[in-house]
CSV table of C-alpha atoms in Angstrom, one decimal:
chain,number,residue,atom,x,y,z
A,1,MET,CA,-2.4,-2.4,65.5
A,2,THR,CA,-5.9,-3.1,64.5
A,3,TRP,CA,-6.5,-0.3,61.7
A,4,ARG,CA,-4.4,-2.3,59.2
A,5,GLY,CA,-6.7,-5.0,58.7
A,6,PRO,CA,-9.8,-2.8,57.5
A,7,VAL,CA,-7.2,-0.6,55.1
A,8,VAL,CA,-5.6,-3.9,53.4
A,9,LEU,CA,-9.3,-5.5,53.0
A,10,GLY,CA,-10.5,-2.4,51.0
A,11,LEU,CA,-7.2,-1.9,48.9
A,12,LEU,CA,-7.8,-5.7,48.1
A,13,LEU,CA,-11.4,-5.6,47.2
A,14,ALA,CA,-10.7,-2.5,45.5
A,15,LEU,CA,-8.1,-4.1,43.1
A,16,GLY,CA,-10.3,-6.8,42.8
A,17,VAL,CA,-13.1,-4.8,41.3
A,18,GLY,CA,-10.4,-3.0,38.7
A,19,SER,CA,-8.9,-6.2,37.7
A,20,GLY,CA,-12.4,-7.8,36.7
A,21,PHE,CA,-13.2,-4.7,34.9
A,22,GLY,CA,-9.9,-5.1,33.2
A,23,ILE,CA,-10.8,-8.4,31.9
A,24,SER,CA,-14.4,-7.8,31.1
A,25,MET,CA,-13.1,-5.1,28.5
A,26,ALA,CA,-10.2,-7.3,27.3
A,27,VAL,CA,-12.4,-9.9,25.9
A,28,GLY,CA,-15.3,-7.6,25.3
A,29,GLU,CA,-18.2,-9.0,27.9
A,30,HIS,CA,-20.1,-7.1,30.3
A,31,PRO,CA,-19.9,-8.2,34.4
A,32,PRO,CA,-22.6,-10.8,35.1
A,33,GLY,CA,-26.1,-9.4,36.0
A,34,GLY,CA,-28.6,-10.9,38.2
A,35,GLY,CA,-31.7,-12.9,37.8
A,36,SER,CA,-31.6,-16.1,35.6
A,37,PRO,CA,-29.7,-16.9,32.4
A,38,ALA,CA,-30.9,-16.1,29.2
A,39,PRO,CA,-31.4,-18.3,26.3
A,40,VAL,CA,-28.3,-17.6,23.4
A,41,VAL,CA,-30.2,-17.0,20.4
A,42,ALA,CA,-28.9,-18.6,17.2
A,43,HIS,CA,-27.6,-16.8,14.4
A,44,SER,CA,-26.9,-17.6,10.8
A,45,PRO,CA,-23.6,-18.4,9.7
A,46,SER,CA,-21.6,-15.3,8.8
A,47,LEU,CA,-21.0,-14.3,5.5
A,48,PRO,CA,-17.4,-14.1,4.0
A,49,ILE,CA,-15.8,-10.7,5.3
A,50,ASP,CA,-14.7,-10.0,1.4
A,51,PRO,CA,-16.4,-11.9,-0.7
A,52,VAL,CA,-15.0,-11.5,-4.4
A,53,PRO,CA,-17.6,-9.5,-6.2
A,54,GLU,CA,-18.6,-10.1,-10.3
A,55,LEU,CA,-15.5,-8.6,-12.1
A,56,LEU,CA,-16.4,-6.9,-15.2
A,57,PRO,CA,-14.2,-7.1,-18.1
A,58,ASP,CA,-11.0,-4.9,-18.8
A,59,PRO,CA,-10.8,-2.5,-21.7
A,60,ALA,CA,-10.0,-4.7,-24.9
A,61,THR,CA,-6.5,-2.2,-25.6
A,62,PRO,CA,-3.3,-4.1,-26.3
A,63,ALA,CA,-1.3,-5.7,-23.2
A,64,LEU,CA,2.1,-3.3,-22.2
A,65,ALA,CA,4.3,-4.9,-24.0
A,66,PRO,CA,8.0,-5.9,-22.5
A,67,GLY,CA,10.8,-3.6,-23.5
A,68,ILE,CA,8.6,-0.9,-24.9
A,69,ASP,CA,10.7,2.4,-25.6
A,70,LEU,CA,12.1,4.6,-22.7
A,71,VAL,CA,13.0,8.4,-22.9
A,72,SER,CA,15.2,10.0,-20.0
A,73,GLN,CA,13.1,12.8,-18.3
A,74,GLN,CA,13.9,15.0,-15.1
A,75,VAL,CA,11.3,15.4,-12.6
A,76,GLY,CA,11.4,17.7,-9.2
A,77,SER,CA,13.5,20.8,-8.5
A,78,GLY,CA,16.8,21.6,-6.7
A,79,ASP,CA,18.2,19.1,-4.8
A,80,PHE,CA,15.1,16.7,-5.3
A,81,ARG,CA,15.7,16.6,-8.8
A,82,MET,CA,15.6,13.1,-10.2
A,83,THR,CA,16.1,11.8,-13.9
A,84,LEU,CA,14.5,8.4,-14.9
A,85,PRO,CA,13.5,6.8,-18.0
A,86,VAL,CA,10.0,6.7,-18.7
A,87,PRO,CA,7.6,5.3,-21.9
A,88,LEU,CA,8.4,7.5,-25.0
A,89,GLY,CA,5.0,8.9,-25.9
A,90,TRP,CA,3.1,8.4,-22.7
A,91,ASP,CA,1.1,11.7,-21.2
A,92,PHE,CA,3.0,13.0,-17.9
A,93,SER,CA,1.1,14.9,-15.2
A,94,VAL,CA,2.0,15.7,-11.7
A,95,ASN,CA,-0.1,14.7,-8.3
A,96,SER,CA,2.1,16.6,-6.2
A,97,LEU,CA,5.6,18.3,-5.7
A,98,ASN,CA,6.9,14.8,-5.4
A,99,GLU,CA,4.6,12.8,-7.3
A,100,TRP,CA,4.4,12.0,-11.0
A,101,GLN,CA,2.4,9.9,-13.4
A,102,TRP,CA,2.8,8.5,-16.3
A,103,ARG,CA,-0.2,6.6,-18.7
A,104,PRO,CA,-0.7,6.1,-22.8
A,105,PRO,CA,-2.7,8.8,-24.5
A,106,ASP,CA,-6.0,8.2,-24.5
A,107,GLN,CA,-6.0,5.1,-22.7
A,108,PRO,CA,-9.5,4.3,-21.6
A,109,ASN,CA,-10.1,3.6,-17.2
A,110,PHE,CA,-8.7,0.4,-16.1
A,111,GLY,CA,-5.9,0.0,-18.3
A,112,TYR,CA,-2.3,0.8,-17.2
A,113,VAL,CA,-0.4,3.3,-15.4
A,114,MET,CA,2.9,4.2,-14.1
A,115,ARG,CA,3.6,6.5,-10.9
A,116,VAL,CA,6.5,7.7,-9.6
A,117,GLU,CA,7.3,9.4,-6.0
A,118,GLN,CA,9.8,10.6,-3.9
A,119,VAL,CA,9.6,9.6,-0.1
A,120,LEU,CA,13.2,10.1,1.2
A,121,SER,CA,11.4,13.1,3.7
A,122,ASN,CA,9.9,9.8,5.8
A,123,ARG,CA,13.5,9.0,6.6
A,124,ARG,CA,12.1,5.3,6.7
A,125,SER,CA,13.7,2.1,5.7
A,126,ILE,CA,12.9,-0.1,2.9
A,127,ASP,CA,11.5,-2.8,5.4
A,128,TRP,CA,9.5,-0.4,7.2
A,129,THR,CA,7.9,1.2,4.1
A,130,LEU,CA,7.2,-2.0,2.4
A,131,ASP,CA,5.3,-3.2,5.7
A,132,ARG,CA,3.3,0.0,6.3
A,133,ARG,CA,2.7,-0.2,2.5
A,134,ILE,CA,0.9,-3.9,3.3
A,135,ASP,CA,-0.9,-2.4,5.9
A,136,GLU,CA,-2.2,0.3,3.7
A,137,LEU,CA,-3.3,-1.7,1.2
A,138,GLU,CA,-4.8,-4.1,3.3
A,139,GLU,CA,-6.9,-1.3,5.1
A,140,ASP,CA,-7.7,0.2,1.8
A,141,GLU,CA,-8.1,-2.1,-1.1
A,142,ASP,CA,-10.6,-5.2,-1.6
A,143,ASN,CA,-10.1,-8.5,-2.0
A,144,LEU,CA,-6.0,-7.7,-1.6
A,145,GLU,CA,-3.8,-11.0,-2.5
A,146,ILE,CA,-0.3,-10.5,-2.5
A,147,LEU,CA,1.3,-12.9,-4.9
A,148,ASP,CA,5.1,-12.0,-4.5
A,149,GLN,CA,7.2,-10.2,-2.3
A,150,THR,CA,10.8,-9.6,-2.1
A,151,ALA,CA,13.0,-7.0,0.4
A,152,ASP,CA,12.3,-4.1,-1.4
A,153,SER,CA,9.1,-5.3,-3.6
A,154,LEU,CA,5.6,-6.2,-3.8
A,155,HIS,CA,3.4,-8.1,-6.4
A,156,PHE,CA,-0.4,-8.0,-5.7
A,157,THR,CA,-3.8,-7.9,-6.7
A,158,TYR,CA,-6.7,-6.4,-5.9
A,159,VAL,CA,-10.2,-5.2,-6.6
A,160,THR,CA,-11.6,-2.0,-7.7
A,161,SER,CA,-15.2,-1.1,-9.3
A,162,ASN,CA,-15.2,-4.6,-10.2
A,163,HIS,CA,-12.5,-4.5,-12.1
A,164,LEU,CA,-9.5,-7.1,-10.8
A,165,ARG,CA,-6.3,-5.3,-10.8
A,166,HIS,CA,-2.6,-5.9,-10.5
A,167,GLY,CA,0.1,-4.1,-9.0
A,168,TYR,CA,3.8,-3.7,-8.8
A,169,LEU,CA,5.9,-1.5,-6.2
A,170,THR,CA,9.2,-1.1,-5.6
A,171,TRP,CA,11.2,1.3,-3.2
A,172,LEU,CA,15.1,2.3,-4.1
A,173,ASP,CA,17.6,3.8,-1.7
A,174,LEU,CA,19.7,6.0,-4.3
A,175,THR,CA,22.4,7.4,-2.0
A,176,GLY,CA,23.5,4.5,0.6
A,177,SER,CA,21.6,6.0,3.6
A,178,ASP,CA,19.3,2.8,4.2
A,179,ASN,CA,16.0,4.6,3.7
A,180,ALA,CA,13.5,4.6,0.9
A,181,GLN,CA,13.9,7.5,-1.3
A,182,VAL,CA,11.8,6.4,-4.2
A,183,GLU,CA,8.7,4.6,-4.9
A,184,ILE,CA,8.0,3.1,-8.2
A,185,ALA,CA,4.5,1.7,-8.9
A,186,VAL,CA,2.9,0.4,-12.3
A,187,THR,CA,-0.5,-0.9,-12.0
A,188,GLY,CA,-3.0,-2.8,-15.2
A,189,ARG,CA,-4.7,-5.5,-15.8
A,190,ALA,CA,-4.0,-9.5,-15.7
A,191,VAL,CA,-2.7,-9.2,-19.1
A,192,ASP,CA,0.0,-6.5,-18.7
A,193,ASP,CA,1.8,-8.5,-15.9
A,194,ALA,CA,5.2,-9.4,-18.0
A,195,GLY,CA,5.0,-5.7,-19.1
A,196,MET,CA,4.9,-4.4,-15.9
A,197,ALA,CA,7.4,-6.5,-14.3
A,198,GLY,CA,9.7,-5.3,-17.0
A,199,LEU,CA,9.0,-1.7,-17.2
A,200,VAL,CA,9.4,-1.2,-13.4
A,201,ALA,CA,12.4,-3.2,-13.6
A,202,ARG,CA,13.8,-1.1,-16.3
A,203,VAL,CA,12.9,2.3,-14.3
A,204,ALA,CA,14.7,1.1,-11.4
A,205,ALA,CA,17.7,0.7,-12.6
A,206,GLY,CA,18.0,3.7,-14.5
A,207,ILE,CA,16.9,6.3,-12.3
A,208,ARG,CA,19.3,8.8,-10.3
A,209,LEU,CA,19.3,11.9,-8.3
A,210,GLY,CA,20.3,14.9,-9.9
A,211,ALA,CA,20.0,16.1,-13.8
A,212,GLY,CA,21.1,14.4,-16.9
A,213,PRO,CA,20.8,11.1,-18.8
A,214,ALA,CA,19.2,8.4,-17.2
């Protein structure tokens, strides 16, 4: 029948227009217009996406020493109570119902600090949590560099307020659920590296759910 030809032709034309628009959007170009081609304006070379700023000196307080004294402390409540070893004499503060922080008393800004957070409500694997945290760091922090990565930990640097910061993160599964339940973070200066690595490892080895000695 003769009516099929115009219908098929119309469908092909419609598909052609739609496909051309999709490709144009995918490559970030506009459909070509009429008239003679316009000359391309030369641009100067792009600046670095994330240039390293001029770094300010760190506070001259003593470095975090490996093997500092720890004391047992309980945080959380009810079924979410945890017992963990924390640095003796450090000031304690509650960031939220499931996040706590410790830092030396009277320490200036850009020293070192430890943070512990319960993340068991997320019900996500350690692999997923680690990958997601890298994405968050890349989005939120300047000049991020991953120095070391294992199946459950990160060591990285970044720049904030013109200060170079070193960070350690590790995640724990305390019940064999295959999910990340606790996040331990220590942030400080380059001179604190050895002490931070040791502190994270010792807290991770001594933390457990429930009340009682760590």
